[in-house]
Short mmCIF file of C-alpha atoms in Angstrom, two decimals:
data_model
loop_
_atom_site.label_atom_id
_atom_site.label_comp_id
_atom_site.label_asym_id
_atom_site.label_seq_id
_atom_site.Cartn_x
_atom_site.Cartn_y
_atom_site.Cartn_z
CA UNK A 1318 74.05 127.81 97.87
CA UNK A 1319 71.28 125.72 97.16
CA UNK A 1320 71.13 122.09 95.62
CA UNK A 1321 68.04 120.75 94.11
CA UNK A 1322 69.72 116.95 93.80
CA UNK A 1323 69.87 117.79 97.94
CA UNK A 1324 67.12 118.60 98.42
CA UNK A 1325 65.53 116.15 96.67
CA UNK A 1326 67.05 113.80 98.90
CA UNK A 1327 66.36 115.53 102.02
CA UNK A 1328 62.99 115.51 101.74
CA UNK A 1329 62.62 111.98 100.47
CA UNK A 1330 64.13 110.77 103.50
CA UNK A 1331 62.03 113.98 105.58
CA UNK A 1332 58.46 112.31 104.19
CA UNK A 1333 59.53 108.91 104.19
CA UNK A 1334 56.32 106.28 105.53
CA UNK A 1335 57.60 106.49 109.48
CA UNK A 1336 58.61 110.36 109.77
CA UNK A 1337 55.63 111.54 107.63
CA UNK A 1338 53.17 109.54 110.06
CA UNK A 1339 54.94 111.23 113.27
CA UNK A 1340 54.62 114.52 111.22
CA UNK A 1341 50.75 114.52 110.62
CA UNK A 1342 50.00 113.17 114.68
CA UNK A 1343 50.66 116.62 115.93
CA UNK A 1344 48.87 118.75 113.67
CA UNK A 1345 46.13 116.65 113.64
CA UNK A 1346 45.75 116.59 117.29
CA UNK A 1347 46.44 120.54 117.49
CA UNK A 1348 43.53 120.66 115.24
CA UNK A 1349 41.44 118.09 116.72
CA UNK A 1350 41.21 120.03 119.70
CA UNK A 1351 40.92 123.07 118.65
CA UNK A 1352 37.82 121.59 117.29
CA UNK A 1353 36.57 120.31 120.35
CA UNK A 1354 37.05 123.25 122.38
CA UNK A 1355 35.08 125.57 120.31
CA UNK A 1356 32.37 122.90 120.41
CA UNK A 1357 32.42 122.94 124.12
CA UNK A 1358 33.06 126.21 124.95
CA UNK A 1359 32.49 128.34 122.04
CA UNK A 1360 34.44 131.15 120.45
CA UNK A 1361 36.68 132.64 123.10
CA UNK A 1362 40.09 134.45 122.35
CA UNK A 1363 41.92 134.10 126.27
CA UNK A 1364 41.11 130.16 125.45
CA UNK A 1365 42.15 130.55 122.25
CA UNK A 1366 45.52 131.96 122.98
CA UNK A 1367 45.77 129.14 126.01
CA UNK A 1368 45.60 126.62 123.46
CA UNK A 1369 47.55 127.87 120.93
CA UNK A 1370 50.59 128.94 122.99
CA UNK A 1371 50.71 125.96 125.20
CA UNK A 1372 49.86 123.56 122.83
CA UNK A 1373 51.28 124.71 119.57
CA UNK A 1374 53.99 126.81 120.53
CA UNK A 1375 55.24 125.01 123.50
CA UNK A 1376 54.80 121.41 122.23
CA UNK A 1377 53.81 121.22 118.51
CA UNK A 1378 56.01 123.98 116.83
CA UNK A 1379 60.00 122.11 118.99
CA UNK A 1380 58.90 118.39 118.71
CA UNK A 1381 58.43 119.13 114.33
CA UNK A 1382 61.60 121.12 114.29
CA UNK A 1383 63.67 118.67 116.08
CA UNK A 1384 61.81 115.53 113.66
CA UNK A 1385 62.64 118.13 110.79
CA UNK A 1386 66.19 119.26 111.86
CA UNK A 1387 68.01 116.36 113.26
CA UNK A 1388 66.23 114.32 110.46
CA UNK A 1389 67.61 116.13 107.66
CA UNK A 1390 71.07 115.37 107.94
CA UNK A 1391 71.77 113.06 111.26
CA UNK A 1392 70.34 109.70 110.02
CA UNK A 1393 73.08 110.26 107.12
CA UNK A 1394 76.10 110.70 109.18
CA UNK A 1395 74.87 107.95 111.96
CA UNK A 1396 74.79 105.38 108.63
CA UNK A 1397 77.65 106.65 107.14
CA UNK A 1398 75.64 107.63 103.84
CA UNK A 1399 76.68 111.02 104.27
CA UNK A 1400 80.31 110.10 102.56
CA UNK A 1401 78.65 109.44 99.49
CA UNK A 1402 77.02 112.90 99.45
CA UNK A 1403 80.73 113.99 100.74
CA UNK A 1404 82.49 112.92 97.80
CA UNK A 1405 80.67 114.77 95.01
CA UNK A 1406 81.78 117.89 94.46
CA UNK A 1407 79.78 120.07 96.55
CA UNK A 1408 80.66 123.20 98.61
CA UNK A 1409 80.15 122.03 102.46
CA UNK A 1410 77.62 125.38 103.35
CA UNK A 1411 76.22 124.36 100.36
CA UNK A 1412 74.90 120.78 101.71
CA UNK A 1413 73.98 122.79 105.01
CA UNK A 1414 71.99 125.72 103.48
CA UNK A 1415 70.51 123.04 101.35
CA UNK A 1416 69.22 121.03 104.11
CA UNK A 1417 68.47 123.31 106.46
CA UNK A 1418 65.33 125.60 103.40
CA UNK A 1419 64.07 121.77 103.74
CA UNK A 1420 63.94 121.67 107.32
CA UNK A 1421 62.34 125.13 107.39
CA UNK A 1422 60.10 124.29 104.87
CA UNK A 1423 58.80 120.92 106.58
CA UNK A 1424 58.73 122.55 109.90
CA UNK A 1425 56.77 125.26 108.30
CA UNK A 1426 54.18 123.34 106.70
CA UNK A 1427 53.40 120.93 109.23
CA UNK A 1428 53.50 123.89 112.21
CA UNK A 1429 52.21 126.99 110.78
CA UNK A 1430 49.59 125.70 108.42
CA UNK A 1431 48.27 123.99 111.79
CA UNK A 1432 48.36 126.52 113.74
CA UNK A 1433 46.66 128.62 111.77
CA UNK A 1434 43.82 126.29 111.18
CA UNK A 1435 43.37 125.84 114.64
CA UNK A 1436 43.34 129.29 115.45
CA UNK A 1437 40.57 130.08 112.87
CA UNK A 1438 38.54 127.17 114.67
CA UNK A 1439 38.69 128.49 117.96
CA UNK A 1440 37.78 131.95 117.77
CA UNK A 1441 37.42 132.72 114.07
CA UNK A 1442 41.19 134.70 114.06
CA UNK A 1443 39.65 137.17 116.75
CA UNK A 1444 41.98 139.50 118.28
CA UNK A 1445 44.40 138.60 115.17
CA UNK A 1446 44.99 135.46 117.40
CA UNK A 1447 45.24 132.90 114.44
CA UNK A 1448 47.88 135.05 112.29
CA UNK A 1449 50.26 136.16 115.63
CA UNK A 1450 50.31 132.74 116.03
CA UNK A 1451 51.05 131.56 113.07
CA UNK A 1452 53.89 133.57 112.13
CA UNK A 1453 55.23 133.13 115.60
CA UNK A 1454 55.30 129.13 114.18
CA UNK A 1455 56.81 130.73 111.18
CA UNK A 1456 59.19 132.29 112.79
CA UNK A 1457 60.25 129.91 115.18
CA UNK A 1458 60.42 127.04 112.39
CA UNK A 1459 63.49 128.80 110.81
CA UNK A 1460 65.17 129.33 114.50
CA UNK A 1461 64.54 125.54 115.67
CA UNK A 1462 65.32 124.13 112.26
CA UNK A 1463 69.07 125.61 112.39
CA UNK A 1464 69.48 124.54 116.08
CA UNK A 1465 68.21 121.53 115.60
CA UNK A 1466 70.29 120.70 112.00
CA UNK A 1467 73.61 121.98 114.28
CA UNK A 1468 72.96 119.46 116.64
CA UNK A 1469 72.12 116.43 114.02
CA UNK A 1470 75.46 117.42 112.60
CA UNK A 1471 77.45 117.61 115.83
CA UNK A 1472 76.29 114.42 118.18
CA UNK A 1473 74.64 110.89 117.41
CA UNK A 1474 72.25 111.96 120.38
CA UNK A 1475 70.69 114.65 118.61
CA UNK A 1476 67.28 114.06 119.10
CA UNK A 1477 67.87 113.25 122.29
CA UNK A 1478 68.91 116.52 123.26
CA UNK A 1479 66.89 118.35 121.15
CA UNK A 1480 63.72 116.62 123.11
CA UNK A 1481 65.42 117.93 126.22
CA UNK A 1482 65.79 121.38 125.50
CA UNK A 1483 61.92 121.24 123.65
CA UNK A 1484 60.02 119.39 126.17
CA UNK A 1485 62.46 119.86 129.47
CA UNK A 1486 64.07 123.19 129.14
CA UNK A 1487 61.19 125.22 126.96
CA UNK A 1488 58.13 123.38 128.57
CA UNK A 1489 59.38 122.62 131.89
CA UNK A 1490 61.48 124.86 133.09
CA UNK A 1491 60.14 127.63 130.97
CA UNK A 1492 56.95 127.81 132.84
CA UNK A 1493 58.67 127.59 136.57
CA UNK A 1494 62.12 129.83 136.27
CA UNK A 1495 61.72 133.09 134.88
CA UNK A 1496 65.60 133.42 133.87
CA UNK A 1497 64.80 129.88 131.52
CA UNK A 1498 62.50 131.88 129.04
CA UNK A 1499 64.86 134.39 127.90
CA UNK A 1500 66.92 131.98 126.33
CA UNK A 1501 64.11 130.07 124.75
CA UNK A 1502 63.02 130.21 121.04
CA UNK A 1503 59.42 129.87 122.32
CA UNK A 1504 59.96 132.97 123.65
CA UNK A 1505 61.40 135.02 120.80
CA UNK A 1506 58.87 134.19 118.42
CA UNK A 1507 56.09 135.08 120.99
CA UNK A 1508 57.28 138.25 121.17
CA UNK A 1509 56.46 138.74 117.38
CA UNK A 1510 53.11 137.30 118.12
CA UNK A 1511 52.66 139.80 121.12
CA UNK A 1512 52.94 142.73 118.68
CA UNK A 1513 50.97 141.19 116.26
CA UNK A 1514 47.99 139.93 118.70
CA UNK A 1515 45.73 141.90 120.51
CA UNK A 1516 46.50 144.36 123.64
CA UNK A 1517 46.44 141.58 126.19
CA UNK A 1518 46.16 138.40 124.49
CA UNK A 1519 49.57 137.29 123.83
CA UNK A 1520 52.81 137.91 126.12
CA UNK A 1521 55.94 137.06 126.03
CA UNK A 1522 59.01 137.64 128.11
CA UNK A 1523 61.44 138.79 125.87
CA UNK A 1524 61.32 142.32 124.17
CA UNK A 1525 60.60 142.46 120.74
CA UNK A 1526 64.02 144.05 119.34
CA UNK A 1527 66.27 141.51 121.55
CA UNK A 1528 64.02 138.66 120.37
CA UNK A 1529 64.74 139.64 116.83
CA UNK A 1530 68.61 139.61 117.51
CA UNK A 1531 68.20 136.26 119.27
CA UNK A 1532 66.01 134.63 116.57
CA UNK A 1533 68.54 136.24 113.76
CA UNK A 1534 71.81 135.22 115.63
CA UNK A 1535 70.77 131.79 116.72
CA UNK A 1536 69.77 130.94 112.96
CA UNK A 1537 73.00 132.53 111.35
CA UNK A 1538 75.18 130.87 114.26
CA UNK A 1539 74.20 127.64 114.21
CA UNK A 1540 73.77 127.44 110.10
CA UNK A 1541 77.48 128.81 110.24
CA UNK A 1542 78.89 126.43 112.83
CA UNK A 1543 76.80 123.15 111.09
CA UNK A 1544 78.97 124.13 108.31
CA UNK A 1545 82.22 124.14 109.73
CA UNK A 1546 81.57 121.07 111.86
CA UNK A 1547 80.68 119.19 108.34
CA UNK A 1548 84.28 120.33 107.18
CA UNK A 1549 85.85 118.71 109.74
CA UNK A 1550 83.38 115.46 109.08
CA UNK A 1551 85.10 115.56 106.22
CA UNK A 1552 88.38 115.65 106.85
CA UNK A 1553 88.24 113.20 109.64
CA UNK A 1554 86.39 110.81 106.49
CA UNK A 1555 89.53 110.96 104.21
CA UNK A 1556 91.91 110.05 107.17
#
């Protein structure tokens, strides 16, 4: 189920000059002011959990999994390079599965590693702060990787749409309609993080045993579907 020769070229064209630059912006700016909070207003874990869930989990953690998961596959099919890959012979979950442990991986790295940092920095991981928040970015990088992958695979507009549903339906309408953060990633992995966290400090609006369904279903869905609609890529190649 996994392809090294893939993955190889996933990644290469993952940390490529251009994406890797866009990758490292966010972290460092997570980190940045995690740094400058602390030096302003010392170790606190309410402000510690502000920044980390609205900045990190509502901005950081979507915007690298839709860079990751639309990148890992939809520049190929938009130039037409992914007819090369096609033609070897190479089961089509295969390619998927492939792509989408990169993706995870890449989100991972460049979201959890962050957030974890940052969280250290602002309160010294008080409260367990730092780690609920970090595998909540774990967490969520697998979820937003497959969703993200599905929709580089299904429309040219990917990243389009995945910037909607990130920064519009998430961000947005997450914080004014209480109906939006059920079906929001964000919220899923929080609920991890709420378990994990102190009595207080982290909440989410999802219970933890549906949010574990949702994250499970979403990832196994999607990876499933991406699959299928690659098939039919095919097909439609050796009309």
């Amino acid at each position: 189920m996994y392809n090294p020769t893939v993955a190889r070229l996933t990644y290469r064209a993952l940390l490529g000059r251009r994406r890797a630059a866009i990758l490292f912006v966010l972290p460092a700016l997570l980190i940045l002011i995690a740094a400058a909070v602390r030096a302003f207003n010392g170790a606190d874990d309410q402000v510690a959990s502000d920044v980390l869930g609205g900045f990190a989990m509502a901005t950081m953690v979507p915007l690298i999994g839709v860079i990751a998961g639309t990148g890992a596959i939809g520049p190929e099919i938009d130039d037409g390079s992914i007819v090369y890959l096609l033609s070897k012979p190479l089961k089509r979950p295969t390619i998927i599965f492939t792509k989408l442990i990169v993706a995870i991986a890449v989100t991972m790295a460049f979201s959890a590693i962050p957030t974890f940092v940052a969280g250290y920095i602002l309160n010294g991981n008080g409260q367990q702060i730092a780690i609920a928040y970090t595998v909540a970015a774990l967490v969520a990088s697998i979820a937003y990787s497959a969703l993200f992958l599905l929709l580089g695979t299904v429309s040219r507009h990917a990243v389009v749409i995945g910037l909607v549903y990130a920064l519009v339906w998430e961000a947005l309408f997450g914080s004014l309609i209480a109906g939006a953060r059920t079906l929001s990633v964000q919220q899923w992995s929080l609920a991890l993080a709420q378990k994990i966290g102190g009595a207080g400090t982290i909440t989410s609006d999802v219970g933890l045993p549906v949010a574990v369904v949702l994250l499970v279903g979403v990832t196994v869905v999607a990876t499933w579907y991406a699959g299928q609609k690659l098939r039919t890529l095919t097909l439609a190649g050796e009309e």
